[in-house]
Amino acid sequence: MVKIELDQNKCIGCGTCVALCPDYFEMEGAKAKPKTSDDIGEGGCAKEAANNCPVSAIQLK
Ligand code: F3S
């Protein structure tokens, strides 16, 4: 079971998470936000997004 946490205070709006994983992330103005706060199962592309965020704003818990 995996849930996405995204710290908008850390996010610099680079857009990498949205590019890698549009199913789970979208832009909200200059910041990204998760599309769901629900359990996303195995994590899927959200793992890739978390691993590639330059400021480590994405946590999967
Ligand atoms: Fe922000 Fe990181 Fe996504 S900086 S736009 S949360 S890849």
Coordinates of N, CA, C and O and ligand atoms in Angstrom, one line a residue:
M1 N 0.8 -1.2 0.0 CA 0.0 0.0 0.0 C 0.9 1.2 0.0 O 1.8 1.4 0.8
V2 N 0.6 2.1 -0.9 CA 1.4 3.4 -1.1 C 0.5 4.6 -1.2 O -0.5 4.6 -1.9
K3 N 0.9 5.6 -0.4 CA 0.2 6.9 -0.6 C 1.2 8.0 -0.9 O 2.4 7.9 -0.4
I4 N 0.8 8.9 -1.7 CA 1.7 10.0 -2.1 C 1.7 11.2 -1.2 O 0.6 11.6 -0.9
E5 N 2.8 11.6 -0.8 CA 2.9 12.9 0.0 C 3.8 13.8 -0.8 O 4.9 13.4 -1.2
L6 N 3.4 15.0 -1.0 CA 4.2 16.0 -1.8 C 4.2 17.3 -1.0 O 3.2 17.9 -0.6
D7 N 5.5 17.6 -0.6 CA 5.7 18.9 0.2 C 5.8 20.1 -0.8 O 6.8 20.3 -1.4
Q8 N 4.7 20.8 -0.9 CA 4.7 22.0 -1.8 C 5.7 23.1 -1.3 O 6.0 23.9 -2.2
N9 N 6.1 23.0 -0.1 CA 7.1 24.0 0.3 C 8.4 23.7 -0.3 O 9.2 24.7 -0.5
K10 N 8.7 22.5 -0.6 CA 10.0 22.1 -1.2 C 9.9 22.2 -2.7 O 10.9 22.5 -3.4
C11 N 8.7 21.9 -3.3 CA 8.6 21.8 -4.7 C 9.0 23.1 -5.4 O 8.6 24.2 -5.0
I12 N 9.8 23.0 -6.4 CA 10.3 24.2 -7.2 C 9.6 24.2 -8.5 O 9.9 25.0 -9.4
G13 N 8.6 23.4 -8.7 CA 7.8 23.4 -10.0 C 8.5 23.0 -11.2 O 8.1 23.5 -12.3
C14 N 9.5 22.1 -11.1 CA 10.2 21.7 -12.3 C 9.4 20.9 -13.3 O 9.7 20.8 -14.5
G15 N 8.4 20.3 -12.8 CA 7.4 19.5 -13.7 C 7.8 18.1 -14.0 O 7.2 17.4 -14.7
T16 N 9.0 17.7 -13.4 CA 9.4 16.3 -13.7 C 8.4 15.2 -13.3 O 8.2 14.3 -14.1
C17 N 7.8 15.4 -12.2 CA 6.8 14.4 -11.7 C 5.6 14.3 -12.6 O 5.2 13.2 -12.9
V18 N 5.2 15.4 -13.1 CA 4.0 15.5 -14.0 C 4.4 14.8 -15.4 O 3.6 14.1 -16.0
A19 N 5.6 15.1 -15.8 CA 6.1 14.5 -17.1 C 6.2 13.0 -17.0 O 5.9 12.3 -17.9
L20 N 6.8 12.6 -15.9 CA 7.0 11.1 -15.7 C 5.8 10.4 -15.3 O 5.7 9.2 -15.6
C21 N 4.9 11.0 -14.7 CA 3.7 10.3 -14.1 C 2.4 11.2 -14.1 O 1.9 11.5 -13.0
P22 N 1.9 11.5 -15.2 CA 0.8 12.3 -15.3 C -0.5 11.7 -14.7 O -1.5 12.4 -14.4
D23 N -0.5 10.4 -14.5 CA -1.6 9.7 -13.9 C -1.8 10.2 -12.5 O -2.9 10.2 -11.9
Y24 N -0.7 10.5 -11.8 CA -0.8 10.7 -10.4 C -0.4 12.2 -10.0 O -0.6 12.5 -8.8
F25 N 0.2 13.0 -10.9 CA 0.6 14.3 -10.5 C 0.1 15.3 -11.5 O -0.1 15.0 -12.7
E26 N -0.2 16.5 -11.0 CA -0.6 17.6 -11.9 C -0.1 18.9 -11.3 O 0.3 19.0 -10.2
M27 N 0.0 19.9 -12.2 CA 0.5 21.2 -11.7 C -0.7 22.0 -11.1 O -1.8 21.9 -11.6
E28 N -0.4 22.7 -10.1 CA -1.4 23.6 -9.5 C -0.7 25.0 -9.4 O 0.1 25.2 -8.4
G29 N -0.9 25.8 -10.4 CA 0.0 27.0 -10.5 C 1.4 26.6 -10.6 O 1.7 25.9 -11.5
A30 N 2.3 27.1 -9.8 CA 3.7 26.9 -9.9 C 4.2 25.6 -9.1 O 5.4 25.4 -9.1
K31 N 3.3 24.9 -8.5 CA 3.6 23.7 -7.7 C 2.9 22.5 -8.3 O 1.8 22.6 -8.9
A32 N 3.5 21.4 -8.0 CA 2.8 20.1 -8.3 C 2.0 19.7 -7.2 O 2.2 20.0 -6.0
K33 N 0.9 18.9 -7.5 CA 0.2 18.2 -6.4 C -0.2 16.8 -6.9 O -0.4 16.6 -8.1
P34 N -0.4 15.9 -5.9 CA -0.8 14.6 -6.3 C -2.3 14.7 -6.7 O -3.1 15.5 -6.2
K35 N -2.7 13.8 -7.6 CA -4.1 13.8 -8.1 C -5.0 13.0 -7.1 O -6.2 13.1 -7.2
T36 N -4.3 12.2 -6.3 CA -5.1 11.4 -5.3 C -4.4 11.3 -4.0 O -3.2 11.3 -3.9
S37 N -5.2 11.2 -3.0 CA -4.6 11.0 -1.6 C -5.0 9.5 -1.2 O -4.8 9.1 -0.1
D38 N -5.5 8.8 -2.2 CA -5.9 7.4 -1.9 C -4.6 6.5 -2.0 O -3.6 6.8 -2.6
D39 N -4.8 5.3 -1.6 CA -3.8 4.2 -1.8 C -3.7 3.9 -3.3 O -4.7 3.7 -3.9
I40 N -2.4 4.0 -3.7 CA -2.2 3.7 -5.2 C -1.5 2.4 -5.4 O -0.8 2.2 -6.4
G41 N -1.7 1.5 -4.5 CA -1.2 0.1 -4.7 C 0.3 0.0 -4.7 O 0.9 0.4 -3.7
E42 N 0.9 -0.5 -5.7 CA 2.3 -0.7 -5.8 C 3.1 0.6 -6.0 O 4.3 0.6 -5.9
G43 N 2.4 1.7 -6.3 CA 3.2 2.9 -6.5 C 3.3 3.3 -8.0 O 3.3 4.5 -8.4
G44 N 3.5 2.3 -8.8 CA 3.6 2.6 -10.3 C 4.6 3.7 -10.6 O 5.7 3.7 -10.0
C45 N 4.2 4.5 -11.5 CA 5.2 5.6 -12.0 C 5.4 6.6 -10.9 O 6.4 7.4 -11.0
A46 N 4.6 6.6 -9.8 CA 4.9 7.6 -8.7 C 6.3 7.3 -8.1 O 6.9 8.3 -7.6
K47 N 6.7 6.1 -8.2 CA 8.1 5.8 -7.6 C 9.1 6.5 -8.4 O 10.1 7.0 -7.9
E48 N 9.0 6.4 -9.8 CA 9.9 7.1 -10.7 C 9.9 8.6 -10.4 O 11.0 9.2 -10.4
A49 N 8.7 9.1 -10.2 CA 8.6 10.6 -10.0 C 9.3 10.9 -8.7 O 10.1 11.9 -8.6
A50 N 9.1 10.1 -7.6 CA 9.7 10.4 -6.3 C 11.3 10.3 -6.5 O 12.0 11.2 -5.9
N51 N 11.7 9.3 -7.2 CA 13.2 9.2 -7.4 C 13.8 10.2 -8.2 O 15.0 10.5 -8.1
N52 N 13.1 10.9 -9.0 CA 13.6 11.9 -9.9 C 13.3 13.3 -9.6 O 13.8 14.3 -10.2
C53 N 12.6 13.6 -8.5 CA 12.3 15.0 -8.1 C 13.7 15.6 -7.6 O 14.3 15.0 -6.7
P54 N 14.1 16.7 -8.1 CA 15.4 17.2 -7.8 C 15.5 17.7 -6.4 O 16.6 17.9 -5.8
V55 N 14.4 18.0 -5.7 CA 14.4 18.5 -4.3 C 13.8 17.5 -3.3 O 13.5 17.8 -2.2
S56 N 13.6 16.3 -3.8 CA 13.0 15.2 -3.0 C 11.7 15.7 -2.2 O 11.6 15.4 -1.0
A57 N 10.8 16.3 -3.0 CA 9.6 16.8 -2.4 C 8.5 15.7 -2.3 O 7.5 15.9 -1.6
I58 N 8.8 14.6 -3.0 CA 7.7 13.5 -3.0 C 8.2 12.4 -2.2 O 9.3 11.8 -2.3
Q59 N 7.3 12.0 -1.3 CA 7.5 10.8 -0.4 C 6.4 9.8 -0.7 O 5.2 10.2 -0.8
L60 N 6.7 8.6 -0.8 CA 5.7 7.5 -0.9 C 5.7 6.8 0.5 O 6.7 6.3 1.0
K61 N 4.5 6.7 1.1 CA 4.4 6.1 2.4 C 3.4 5.0 2.5 O 2.4 5.0 1.7
Ligands
F3S1 FE1 8.0 19.8 -7.8 FE2 9.6 17.8 -7.6 FE3 7.5 17.6 -9.1 S1 10.1 19.9 -7.8 S2 7.1 19.7 -9.9 S3 7.5 17.8 -6.9 S4 9.4 16.7 -9.6

